[in-house]
Short mmCIF file of C-alpha atoms in Angstrom, two decimals:
data_model
loop_
_atom_site.label_atom_id
_atom_site.label_comp_id
_atom_site.label_asym_id
_atom_site.label_seq_id
_atom_site.Cartn_x
_atom_site.Cartn_y
_atom_site.Cartn_z
CA MET F 877 -30.88 123.32 -8.20
CA ASN F 878 -27.78 123.79 -5.22
CA GLY F 879 -28.55 120.15 -4.84
CA LYS F 880 -27.42 119.19 -8.56
CA LEU F 881 -24.56 121.06 -7.70
CA ILE F 882 -23.09 119.52 -5.08
CA ILE F 883 -23.54 116.13 -7.50
CA LEU F 884 -22.15 117.13 -10.28
CA GLY F 885 -19.50 118.91 -7.97
CA LEU F 886 -18.95 115.58 -5.88
CA GLY F 887 -19.47 113.07 -9.27
CA ALA F 888 -16.12 115.26 -10.56
CA LEU F 889 -13.99 114.63 -7.59
CA ALA F 890 -15.16 111.44 -7.48
CA LEU F 891 -13.85 110.41 -11.40
CA ALA F 892 -10.57 112.94 -10.75
CA GLY F 893 -10.19 110.31 -7.79
CA CYS F 894 -10.30 107.46 -10.02
CA ALA F 895 -7.20 107.98 -11.62
CA THR F 896 -5.13 107.66 -9.13
CA GLY F 897 -7.38 104.47 -7.70
CA MET F 898 -7.51 107.24 -5.04
CA SER F 899 -10.88 108.55 -3.92
CA GLU F 900 -11.75 111.57 -2.58
CA ALA F 901 -11.07 110.63 1.29
CA GLU F 902 -8.70 109.03 0.54
CA SER F 903 -6.20 111.53 -1.06
CA ARG F 904 -7.77 114.35 2.07
CA GLN F 905 -6.23 111.32 4.56
CA LYS F 906 -2.97 111.63 3.07
CA ALA F 907 -2.80 115.11 2.18
CA LEU F 908 -3.84 115.36 6.32
CA ALA F 909 -1.17 113.12 7.55
CA MET F 910 1.50 114.87 5.17
CA MET F 911 0.96 118.09 6.69
CA LYS F 912 1.26 116.69 10.16
CA ARG F 913 4.88 115.45 9.39
CA ASP F 914 5.88 118.10 6.46
CA PHE F 915 4.32 121.12 9.43
CA GLN F 916 6.01 121.29 12.58
CA SER F 917 5.42 124.23 15.53
CA ARG F 918 7.09 127.90 15.33
CA GLY F 919 6.37 129.81 17.49
CA ILE F 920 2.71 130.55 19.10
CA ALA F 921 1.60 128.34 16.11
CA GLY F 922 2.20 124.77 17.61
CA ILE F 923 1.19 121.56 15.80
CA ASP F 924 -1.75 120.90 17.81
CA ARG F 925 -3.22 123.43 15.20
CA LEU F 926 -3.35 121.15 12.06
CA ASN F 927 -6.01 118.95 14.44
CA GLU F 928 -9.46 119.21 12.58
CA ASP F 929 -12.60 120.04 15.47
CA GLU F 930 -15.70 118.89 14.19
CA VAL F 931 -16.34 121.61 12.56
CA GLN F 932 -13.86 121.88 9.95
CA LYS F 933 -13.98 118.49 10.02
CA ALA F 934 -17.43 118.36 8.13
CA CYS F 935 -16.43 121.58 5.97
CA ASN F 936 -13.51 119.81 4.92
CA GLU F 937 -15.45 116.42 4.22
CA TYR F 938 -18.93 118.46 2.60
CA HIS F 939 -16.19 121.33 0.62
CA ASN F 940 -18.38 123.95 2.61
CA ASN F 941 -21.97 122.72 1.93
CA PRO F 942 -22.79 120.38 4.82
CA PRO F 943 -26.25 118.11 4.41
CA LYS F 944 -28.98 120.34 6.71
CA GLU F 945 -28.46 118.19 9.76
CA VAL F 946 -25.22 117.56 9.96
CA ALA F 947 -25.19 121.76 9.63
CA GLU F 948 -28.06 121.95 11.90
CA ARG F 949 -26.55 119.67 14.56
CA LEU F 950 -23.17 121.73 14.78
CA GLN F 951 -24.80 125.25 14.29
CA THR F 952 -26.75 124.31 17.66
CA ALA F 953 -23.40 123.53 19.43
CA GLN F 954 -21.62 126.15 18.08
CA MET F 955 -24.46 128.56 19.22
CA ALA F 956 -24.64 126.98 22.79
CA ALA F 957 -21.15 127.32 23.36
CA ILE F 958 -21.41 130.74 22.98
CA LYS F 959 -20.28 133.22 26.04
CA PHE F 960 -22.08 136.46 26.34
CA PRO F 961 -21.57 138.79 29.20
CA ALA F 962 -22.38 138.11 32.37
CA ASP F 963 -23.68 141.88 32.31
CA GLY F 964 -25.88 142.14 29.70
CA GLN F 965 -24.05 145.21 28.86
CA LEU F 966 -22.84 144.29 24.75
CA LEU F 967 -22.35 147.91 22.77
CA GLY F 968 -17.99 149.33 24.59
CA ASP F 969 -16.74 151.95 22.57
CA TRP F 970 -16.56 152.04 18.86
CA LYS F 971 -13.57 154.12 18.70
CA GLU F 972 -11.58 151.43 20.47
CA GLY F 973 -13.66 149.06 17.93
CA GLU F 974 -12.64 151.04 14.47
CA LYS F 975 -8.35 150.73 16.60
CA LEU F 976 -8.97 146.78 16.63
CA ALA F 977 -10.86 146.62 13.38
CA GLN F 978 -7.86 148.18 12.08
CA SER F 979 -4.76 145.30 13.21
CA GLY F 980 -4.85 142.31 11.38
CA ARG F 981 -2.04 140.86 14.37
CA GLY F 982 -2.25 137.68 16.15
CA MET F 983 -2.01 134.22 16.04
CA THR F 984 0.32 133.69 13.23
CA TRP F 985 3.74 132.01 14.62
CA SER F 986 5.86 135.69 13.98
CA ASP F 987 3.28 137.52 17.04
CA SER F 988 4.16 137.37 20.06
CA PRO F 989 2.75 135.69 22.33
CA GLY F 990 0.77 137.67 24.89
CA SER F 991 0.36 140.99 22.78
CA PRO F 992 -3.05 141.78 22.20
CA ASN F 993 -4.53 140.80 18.99
CA GLY F 994 -6.36 143.01 16.10
CA GLY F 995 -10.09 141.77 15.04
CA ASN F 996 -8.69 142.24 11.48
CA CYS F 997 -12.18 143.51 9.84
CA TYR F 998 -10.76 145.97 7.17
CA ASN F 999 -8.40 142.78 5.64
CA CYS F 1000 -11.53 141.52 5.12
CA HIS F 1001 -15.02 144.43 5.06
CA GLN F 1002 -15.78 147.52 4.50
CA LEU F 1003 -16.11 149.23 7.81
CA SER F 1004 -16.13 153.08 8.04
CA PRO F 1005 -16.33 154.85 4.27
CA LYS F 1006 -13.16 156.64 5.36
CA GLU F 1007 -11.16 153.71 5.10
CA LEU F 1008 -10.51 153.04 1.89
CA SER F 1009 -8.15 150.46 2.06
CA TYR F 1010 -10.58 147.49 2.51
CA GLY F 1011 -10.71 143.76 1.70
CA THR F 1012 -13.78 142.31 -0.48
CA ILE F 1013 -13.95 138.64 0.75
CA GLY F 1014 -17.10 139.32 3.31
CA PRO F 1015 -19.41 142.05 2.41
CA SER F 1016 -19.54 145.80 3.60
CA LEU F 1017 -20.69 146.45 6.52
CA TYR F 1018 -20.85 149.96 5.72
CA ARG F 1019 -24.17 151.49 7.18
CA TYR F 1020 -24.34 147.81 9.25
CA GLY F 1021 -25.91 149.47 12.23
CA LYS F 1022 -27.96 152.36 10.50
CA ILE F 1023 -29.91 149.75 8.34
CA ARG F 1024 -30.59 146.76 11.29
CA GLY F 1025 -30.98 149.67 13.80
CA ASN F 1026 -29.25 148.76 17.49
CA SER F 1027 -32.30 147.29 19.40
CA PRO F 1028 -31.21 144.03 21.90
CA GLU F 1029 -31.80 141.19 19.55
CA ILE F 1030 -29.67 142.50 16.99
CA GLN F 1031 -26.99 143.52 19.89
CA ARG F 1032 -27.33 140.15 20.93
CA TYR F 1033 -27.02 138.70 17.20
CA THR F 1034 -23.51 141.09 16.09
CA TYR F 1035 -22.26 139.97 19.32
CA GLY F 1036 -23.01 136.85 18.92
CA ARG F 1037 -21.90 136.54 15.16
CA ILE F 1038 -18.33 138.27 15.68
CA TYR F 1039 -17.87 135.44 18.54
CA ASN F 1040 -18.86 132.11 16.64
CA ALA F 1041 -19.84 132.70 13.54
CA LYS F 1042 -19.95 129.17 12.54
CA ALA F 1043 -22.89 129.14 15.51
CA TYR F 1044 -24.66 131.17 12.20
CA SER F 1045 -23.27 129.57 8.51
CA LEU F 1046 -22.13 126.41 9.43
CA CYS F 1047 -18.65 127.28 6.59
CA SER F 1048 -18.66 130.80 6.60
CA ASN F 1049 -15.21 131.87 5.39
CA MET F 1050 -15.11 134.34 8.89
CA PRO F 1051 -13.19 132.92 11.87
CA ARG F 1052 -14.55 132.73 15.14
CA PHE F 1053 -12.94 134.91 17.65
CA GLY F 1054 -14.64 134.01 20.81
CA HIS F 1055 -15.03 130.45 20.40
CA VAL F 1056 -11.10 130.18 19.54
CA GLY F 1057 -10.28 132.76 22.20
CA ALA F 1058 -8.48 135.62 19.50
CA LEU F 1059 -10.85 138.47 20.19
CA THR F 1060 -11.98 139.26 24.01
CA GLU F 1061 -14.77 139.95 25.79
CA GLN F 1062 -14.73 143.80 25.79
CA GLN F 1063 -12.42 143.73 22.39
CA ILE F 1064 -15.82 142.24 21.39
CA LYS F 1065 -17.87 144.09 22.13
CA HIS F 1066 -15.38 148.03 21.11
CA LEU F 1067 -16.02 145.99 17.40
CA VAL F 1068 -20.03 145.13 18.28
CA ALA F 1069 -20.33 149.01 18.89
CA LEU F 1070 -18.20 150.20 15.71
CA LEU F 1071 -20.76 148.69 13.95
CA LEU F 1072 -24.03 149.20 16.16
CA ASP F 1073 -23.09 152.74 17.76
CA PRO F 1074 -24.82 155.45 15.77
CA GLN F 1075 -21.71 157.59 16.78
CA SER F 1076 -19.90 155.55 14.85
CA PRO F 1077 -18.69 156.16 11.53
CA VAL F 1078 -19.75 153.13 10.09
CA ASN F 1079 -23.37 154.95 10.52
CA HIS F 1080 -22.44 157.90 9.20
CA MET Q 1487 19.78 144.09 26.57
CA ARG Q 1488 18.48 143.23 23.18
CA LYS Q 1489 14.68 143.62 23.71
CA PRO Q 1490 14.40 148.28 24.62
CA HIS Q 1491 16.46 148.77 21.11
CA LEU Q 1492 14.12 146.18 19.21
CA VAL Q 1493 10.90 148.73 20.97
CA ALA Q 1494 12.53 151.39 20.45
CA ALA Q 1495 13.93 150.51 16.57
CA ALA Q 1496 9.49 149.53 15.61
CA ALA Q 1497 8.04 152.44 18.00
CA LEU Q 1498 10.72 154.51 15.59
CA ALA Q 1499 9.44 153.33 12.78
CA ALA Q 1500 5.52 153.12 13.44
CA ALA Q 1501 6.15 157.43 14.35
CA SER Q 1502 7.81 157.92 10.58
CA TRP Q 1503 5.35 155.15 8.96
CA ALA Q 1504 2.60 157.03 10.71
CA THR Q 1505 4.00 160.45 9.60
CA LEU Q 1506 4.90 158.63 6.57
CA ALA Q 1507 0.68 158.35 6.19
CA GLN Q 1508 0.09 161.72 6.31
CA ASP Q 1509 2.27 162.82 3.88
CA LYS Q 1510 1.00 161.07 1.94
CA ASP Q 1511 -0.91 158.26 1.23
CA PRO Q 1512 0.39 154.70 1.41
CA THR Q 1513 -1.09 153.27 -1.92
CA ILE Q 1514 0.36 156.01 -4.01
CA ALA Q 1515 3.62 156.06 -1.88
CA GLU Q 1516 4.07 152.44 -2.61
CA ILE Q 1517 3.84 152.24 -6.33
CA GLU Q 1518 5.79 155.24 -7.15
CA LYS Q 1519 8.61 152.93 -4.90
CA TYR Q 1520 7.53 149.92 -7.27
CA ARG Q 1521 7.67 152.50 -10.56
CA GLU Q 1522 11.07 153.75 -9.73
CA MET Q 1523 12.42 150.42 -8.96
CA LEU Q 1524 10.98 148.90 -12.46
CA ALA Q 1525 12.29 152.06 -14.01
CA ASP Q 1526 16.37 150.91 -12.79
CA GLY Q 1527 15.12 147.23 -14.08
CA ASN Q 1528 14.57 144.17 -12.05
CA PRO Q 1529 16.28 143.84 -9.35
CA ALA Q 1530 16.30 140.00 -9.63
CA GLU Q 1531 18.85 140.24 -12.93
CA LEU Q 1532 21.47 140.26 -9.96
CA TYR Q 1533 19.61 137.30 -8.20
CA GLU Q 1534 20.01 135.54 -11.46
CA ALA Q 1535 23.36 136.40 -12.24
CA ARG Q 1536 24.59 135.51 -8.51
CA GLY Q 1537 22.57 131.73 -8.68
CA GLU Q 1538 25.12 131.25 -12.33
CA GLU Q 1539 27.55 132.10 -10.81
CA LEU Q 1540 26.64 129.35 -8.14
CA TRP Q 1541 25.84 126.77 -10.28
CA LYS Q 1542 29.10 126.53 -12.44
CA THR Q 1543 31.05 127.25 -9.42
CA ARG Q 1544 33.00 124.32 -7.65
CA ARG Q 1545 31.85 124.19 -3.79
CA GLY Q 1546 31.41 121.59 -1.24
CA PRO Q 1547 32.95 118.91 0.43
CA ASN Q 1548 33.16 117.27 -3.15
CA ASN Q 1549 35.13 120.94 -5.23
CA ALA Q 1550 32.12 120.48 -7.74
CA SER Q 1551 29.69 123.31 -9.56
CA LEU Q 1552 26.20 121.95 -10.41
CA GLU Q 1553 26.58 121.61 -14.12
CA GLN Q 1554 26.02 118.05 -13.72
CA CYS Q 1555 22.91 118.63 -11.79
CA ASP Q 1556 19.39 116.83 -14.08
CA LEU Q 1557 16.35 119.04 -13.42
CA GLY Q 1558 14.36 116.85 -15.57
CA LEU Q 1559 15.98 117.24 -18.73
CA GLY Q 1560 19.03 115.67 -18.53
CA PRO Q 1561 22.28 116.22 -16.41
CA GLY Q 1562 23.13 120.22 -16.88
CA VAL Q 1563 19.85 121.26 -19.05
CA VAL Q 1564 18.69 124.08 -17.35
CA LYS Q 1565 16.74 125.52 -20.30
CA GLY Q 1566 12.81 125.06 -20.15
CA ALA Q 1567 13.67 122.53 -17.01
CA TYR Q 1568 11.36 125.11 -14.86
CA ALA Q 1569 8.40 125.34 -16.56
CA ARG Q 1570 8.36 121.65 -15.92
CA MET Q 1571 8.86 121.32 -12.59
CA PRO Q 1572 7.03 119.89 -10.24
CA ARG Q 1573 8.11 116.32 -11.75
CA TYR Q 1574 9.11 112.85 -10.79
CA PHE Q 1575 12.70 111.61 -10.56
CA ALA Q 1576 13.49 108.19 -10.77
CA ASP Q 1577 16.87 108.35 -8.81
CA THR Q 1578 15.54 110.03 -5.84
CA ASP Q 1579 12.05 108.09 -6.35
CA LYS Q 1580 10.08 111.44 -5.61
CA VAL Q 1581 8.41 114.65 -7.04
CA GLN Q 1582 10.23 116.84 -6.68
CA ASP Q 1583 9.88 120.59 -7.14
CA LEU Q 1584 13.00 122.75 -8.62
CA GLU Q 1585 13.94 124.14 -4.59
CA SER Q 1586 13.88 120.15 -3.43
CA ARG Q 1587 15.68 118.90 -6.47
CA LEU Q 1588 18.62 122.05 -5.90
CA VAL Q 1589 19.71 120.72 -2.30
CA THR Q 1590 19.62 116.73 -3.93
CA CYS Q 1591 21.60 117.99 -6.35
CA MET Q 1592 23.90 120.41 -3.78
CA THR Q 1593 23.62 117.21 -1.55
CA THR Q 1594 24.81 114.71 -3.97
CA LEU Q 1595 27.03 116.53 -6.29
CA GLN Q 1596 28.48 119.34 -3.97
CA GLY Q 1597 28.73 116.81 -0.60
CA PHE Q 1598 26.70 119.51 0.99
CA LYS Q 1599 24.70 118.44 4.04
CA ALA Q 1600 20.72 118.71 3.11
CA GLU Q 1601 20.23 120.27 6.54
CA ASP Q 1602 23.16 122.87 6.61
CA VAL Q 1603 21.97 124.01 3.11
CA THR Q 1604 18.14 124.19 4.00
CA LYS Q 1605 19.18 125.64 7.89
CA ARG Q 1606 18.04 129.15 6.37
CA PRO Q 1607 16.58 129.03 3.09
CA TYR Q 1608 15.53 132.82 2.47
CA GLY Q 1609 18.09 135.42 2.97
CA SER Q 1610 17.91 138.84 4.91
CA GLU Q 1611 20.40 142.05 3.59
CA ASP Q 1612 23.10 140.65 5.51
CA HIS Q 1613 22.67 136.82 4.49
CA LYS Q 1614 22.28 136.15 1.72
CA SER Q 1615 20.53 132.89 0.34
CA ASP Q 1616 22.42 130.86 -2.02
CA LEU Q 1617 18.51 128.94 -2.66
CA GLU Q 1618 17.47 131.94 -3.69
CA ALA Q 1619 19.82 133.07 -5.76
CA LEU Q 1620 20.22 129.08 -7.60
CA THR Q 1621 16.07 129.35 -8.45
CA ALA Q 1622 16.15 132.46 -9.79
CA TYR Q 1623 18.78 131.51 -12.34
CA VAL Q 1624 16.86 128.41 -13.36
CA VAL Q 1625 13.55 129.92 -13.52
CA GLY Q 1626 14.98 132.54 -15.80
CA GLN Q 1627 16.08 130.15 -18.01
CA SER Q 1628 12.74 129.17 -19.16
CA ARG Q 1629 11.50 132.85 -19.34
CA GLY Q 1630 9.16 133.33 -22.25
CA MET Q 1631 8.44 129.57 -22.71
CA LYS Q 1632 5.07 127.23 -21.60
CA MET Q 1633 4.33 125.98 -18.22
CA ASN Q 1634 4.02 122.02 -19.52
CA VAL Q 1635 3.83 120.10 -15.73
CA SER Q 1636 3.57 116.50 -16.23
CA THR Q 1637 0.85 114.96 -14.47
CA ALA Q 1638 0.89 111.46 -16.41
CA HIS Q 1639 3.44 109.99 -14.07
CA PRO Q 1640 1.49 108.13 -10.84
CA LYS Q 1641 3.52 109.40 -8.01
CA GLU Q 1642 3.06 112.99 -10.46
CA ARG Q 1643 -0.98 112.64 -10.17
CA GLU Q 1644 -0.81 112.11 -6.73
CA ALA Q 1645 1.79 114.70 -5.92
CA PHE Q 1646 -1.43 117.02 -7.80
CA GLU Q 1647 -4.45 115.03 -5.77
CA ILE Q 1648 -3.11 115.94 -2.10
CA GLY Q 1649 -1.73 118.96 -3.24
CA LYS Q 1650 -5.19 119.73 -3.96
CA GLN Q 1651 -6.92 118.83 -0.96
CA ILE Q 1652 -3.71 121.09 0.71
CA PHE Q 1653 -5.70 123.69 -0.79
CA TYR Q 1654 -8.70 123.51 0.09
CA HIS Q 1655 -8.00 121.83 3.79
CA ARG Q 1656 -9.16 124.11 6.26
CA GLY Q 1657 -7.34 124.69 9.02
CA GLY Q 1658 -5.62 126.58 11.92
CA PRO Q 1659 -7.57 128.86 15.28
CA TYR Q 1660 -9.27 130.82 11.78
CA ASP Q 1661 -9.94 127.98 9.93
CA PHE Q 1662 -8.37 129.46 6.80
CA ALA Q 1663 -6.84 127.54 3.55
CA CYS Q 1664 -5.70 128.03 0.74
CA ALA Q 1665 -9.30 128.59 -0.64
CA THR Q 1666 -10.30 131.23 1.56
CA CYS Q 1667 -8.59 133.68 -0.35
CA HIS Q 1668 -7.47 132.83 -3.40
CA GLY Q 1669 -11.42 130.52 -4.11
CA GLU Q 1670 -13.54 133.82 -6.40
CA ASP Q 1671 -12.43 136.00 -8.72
CA GLY Q 1672 -11.82 139.97 -8.18
CA LYS Q 1673 -11.86 139.76 -4.14
CA ARG Q 1674 -8.72 141.13 -1.43
CA ILE Q 1675 -7.05 141.43 1.52
CA ARG Q 1676 -7.33 145.04 2.00
CA LEU Q 1677 -5.84 146.71 -1.48
CA GLN Q 1678 -4.13 143.17 -2.54
CA ASP Q 1679 -5.65 141.73 -5.28
CA LEU Q 1680 -6.04 137.91 -4.96
CA PRO Q 1681 -5.96 135.74 -8.18
CA ASN Q 1682 -7.86 132.68 -8.17
CA LEU Q 1683 -5.83 129.82 -8.49
CA THR Q 1684 -9.13 127.52 -8.61
CA THR Q 1685 -9.31 129.05 -12.62
CA ARG Q 1686 -6.69 128.23 -14.65
CA LYS Q 1687 -6.28 131.89 -15.76
CA GLY Q 1688 -6.43 132.78 -12.46
CA ALA Q 1689 -3.61 130.76 -11.99
CA GLN Q 1690 -1.70 131.32 -14.91
CA LEU Q 1691 -1.43 134.37 -14.18
CA ALA Q 1692 -0.03 134.42 -10.27
CA TYR Q 1693 2.09 131.31 -10.99
CA THR Q 1694 4.36 133.25 -14.02
CA ALA Q 1695 4.92 136.14 -12.00
CA TRP Q 1696 7.17 133.51 -9.55
CA PRO Q 1697 9.33 133.43 -8.21
CA ALA Q 1698 10.07 137.33 -7.69
CA TYR Q 1699 11.64 140.22 -6.11
CA ARG Q 1700 9.86 141.81 -3.51
CA VAL Q 1701 10.68 145.15 -2.73
CA SER Q 1702 9.59 145.31 0.54
CA GLN Q 1703 11.48 142.85 1.45
CA GLY Q 1704 14.24 143.55 -0.54
CA GLU Q 1705 14.61 140.08 -1.22
CA LEU Q 1706 13.89 137.62 -4.27
CA ARG Q 1707 11.79 135.57 -2.68
CA THR Q 1708 10.47 132.02 -4.38
CA MET Q 1709 7.70 129.78 -4.20
CA GLN Q 1710 9.23 128.16 -1.29
CA TRP Q 1711 9.24 131.50 0.48
CA ARG Q 1712 5.71 131.97 -1.54
CA LEU Q 1713 3.42 128.89 0.32
CA TRP Q 1714 5.57 129.44 3.41
CA ASP Q 1715 4.53 132.88 3.86
CA CYS Q 1716 0.86 132.66 3.37
CA PHE Q 1717 0.49 129.56 6.19
CA ARG Q 1718 1.96 131.86 8.17
CA GLN Q 1719 -0.62 134.55 7.53
CA GLN Q 1720 -2.96 131.70 7.64
CA ARG Q 1721 -2.50 131.63 11.19
CA PHE Q 1722 -1.01 127.19 10.81
CA PRO Q 1723 2.25 125.91 11.85
CA GLU Q 1724 5.62 126.31 10.14
CA PRO Q 1725 5.67 123.88 6.67
CA LYS Q 1726 9.09 122.41 6.09
CA TYR Q 1727 11.61 123.71 3.13
CA GLY Q 1728 11.46 121.45 0.29
CA SER Q 1729 8.35 118.87 2.24
CA ASP Q 1730 6.01 116.52 0.19
CA ALA Q 1731 3.74 118.70 1.52
CA THR Q 1732 5.08 122.50 -0.32
CA VAL Q 1733 5.74 119.92 -3.32
CA ALA Q 1734 3.05 118.25 -3.52
CA LEU Q 1735 0.94 121.96 -3.12
CA THR Q 1736 3.52 123.50 -6.03
CA MET Q 1737 2.29 120.66 -7.63
CA TYR Q 1738 -1.26 121.43 -7.80
CA LEU Q 1739 -0.73 125.38 -8.64
CA ALA Q 1740 2.29 124.72 -11.26
CA ALA Q 1741 -0.31 122.53 -13.27
CA SER Q 1742 -3.48 123.76 -12.55
CA ALA Q 1743 -0.87 127.24 -14.40
CA ASN Q 1744 -0.35 125.02 -17.91
CA GLY Q 1745 -0.39 126.51 -20.63
CA GLY Q 1746 0.87 129.96 -19.22
CA VAL Q 1747 3.42 132.04 -20.46
CA TYR Q 1748 6.26 132.05 -17.67
CA ASN Q 1749 7.64 135.30 -17.08
CA GLY Q 1750 9.76 135.31 -13.88
CA PRO Q 1751 11.73 136.27 -12.44
CA GLY Q 1752 9.03 139.10 -11.24
CA ILE Q 1753 8.81 141.81 -9.35
CA LYS Q 1754 6.27 142.92 -6.19
CA ARG Q 1755 5.51 144.94 -3.69
#
């Protein structure tokens, strides 16, 4: 079912490419070269941000639907690179987590270097029912812990998923907050608490 | 010396925002602000008027107006030109959007230097942008007309294909592409609805409402600005004003909006 759709999709792109005499791979390479020429470093946003890592490359080449063996190989590598807290403690303070979830700051060229990054959570997810201004790009996380419980396995899964969503689903829309250093270990712990602490408004 | 002032100003702004938020739901406050602006008419009209004045005034080292500028329909034809842009121009042998074409005319006809013209393309209260005003004037002359952008020329077709690649390209520290936010129906960031630019209907709705007067910025913003600020939020480095990459992306969006009735300059949050 999915395979058929992909084949159809690739066929359409190949046809579109024929009209210019450019294959999809060629227009992709031209686009990449053009971007590297037409973008410039500004503030903390350096031009090196246009260099694809292997995950981005696979997701771009396969339209976010890589073959199973590619996805598995890269997910395993991403998973192996997750640094879990040495002290084994994964739950922080949900109140700090809520503040982080509210903040969409960080990593743009208008952010100053060294200022703490936000978690951007409410941009895409529903969390606390008290916050009505939430985005819908990601699934609702309301009652996240109530549904899943608070076991060590769930804590580890939740920490890992925030640290690097691509270790679980290679072409997930979600940023790799720990992997790229956007959030610190302590910040991720606070977010895990926001999702799992029974006292957190997410679970009321 | 400047920093402490800035910090104090930011703290004050944050404090007053917090007070405001307590008094009134910020969404409602925002909507009320819209209505107020709309009741007064769209301030974009002021930019259109200033743009027309600039278009007709002799300026620059050559002391020439822009009245002989060819926007694709022949020298001096402004009516309907924007609804057919971006397009291929033989004299530059390039596909150009309105804004990069304006820069061409300001350099070739008026004798300005391109680097001076594009130094500060996005205006502020104390530094108004000529490019924003000129753009407002030209787009206003396509109001009510159907978008009809050609991809027949090989370079137009190529720009479209490259623009599409840029639209879907995931990159930067957050792995975002344009498509991450603009690839599905009914999505939003916080309460802000996101147009799905991969459908004809979504592309038409979004594209035909830009450029727009941005209430939150107090300025008229162009399509170049729209892309520039999207790339900022995408955590990308900065796209150069009027560059081929931005024109290609504009080509993809504009051609996807073909058939939609152009309705700008609009007014936005």
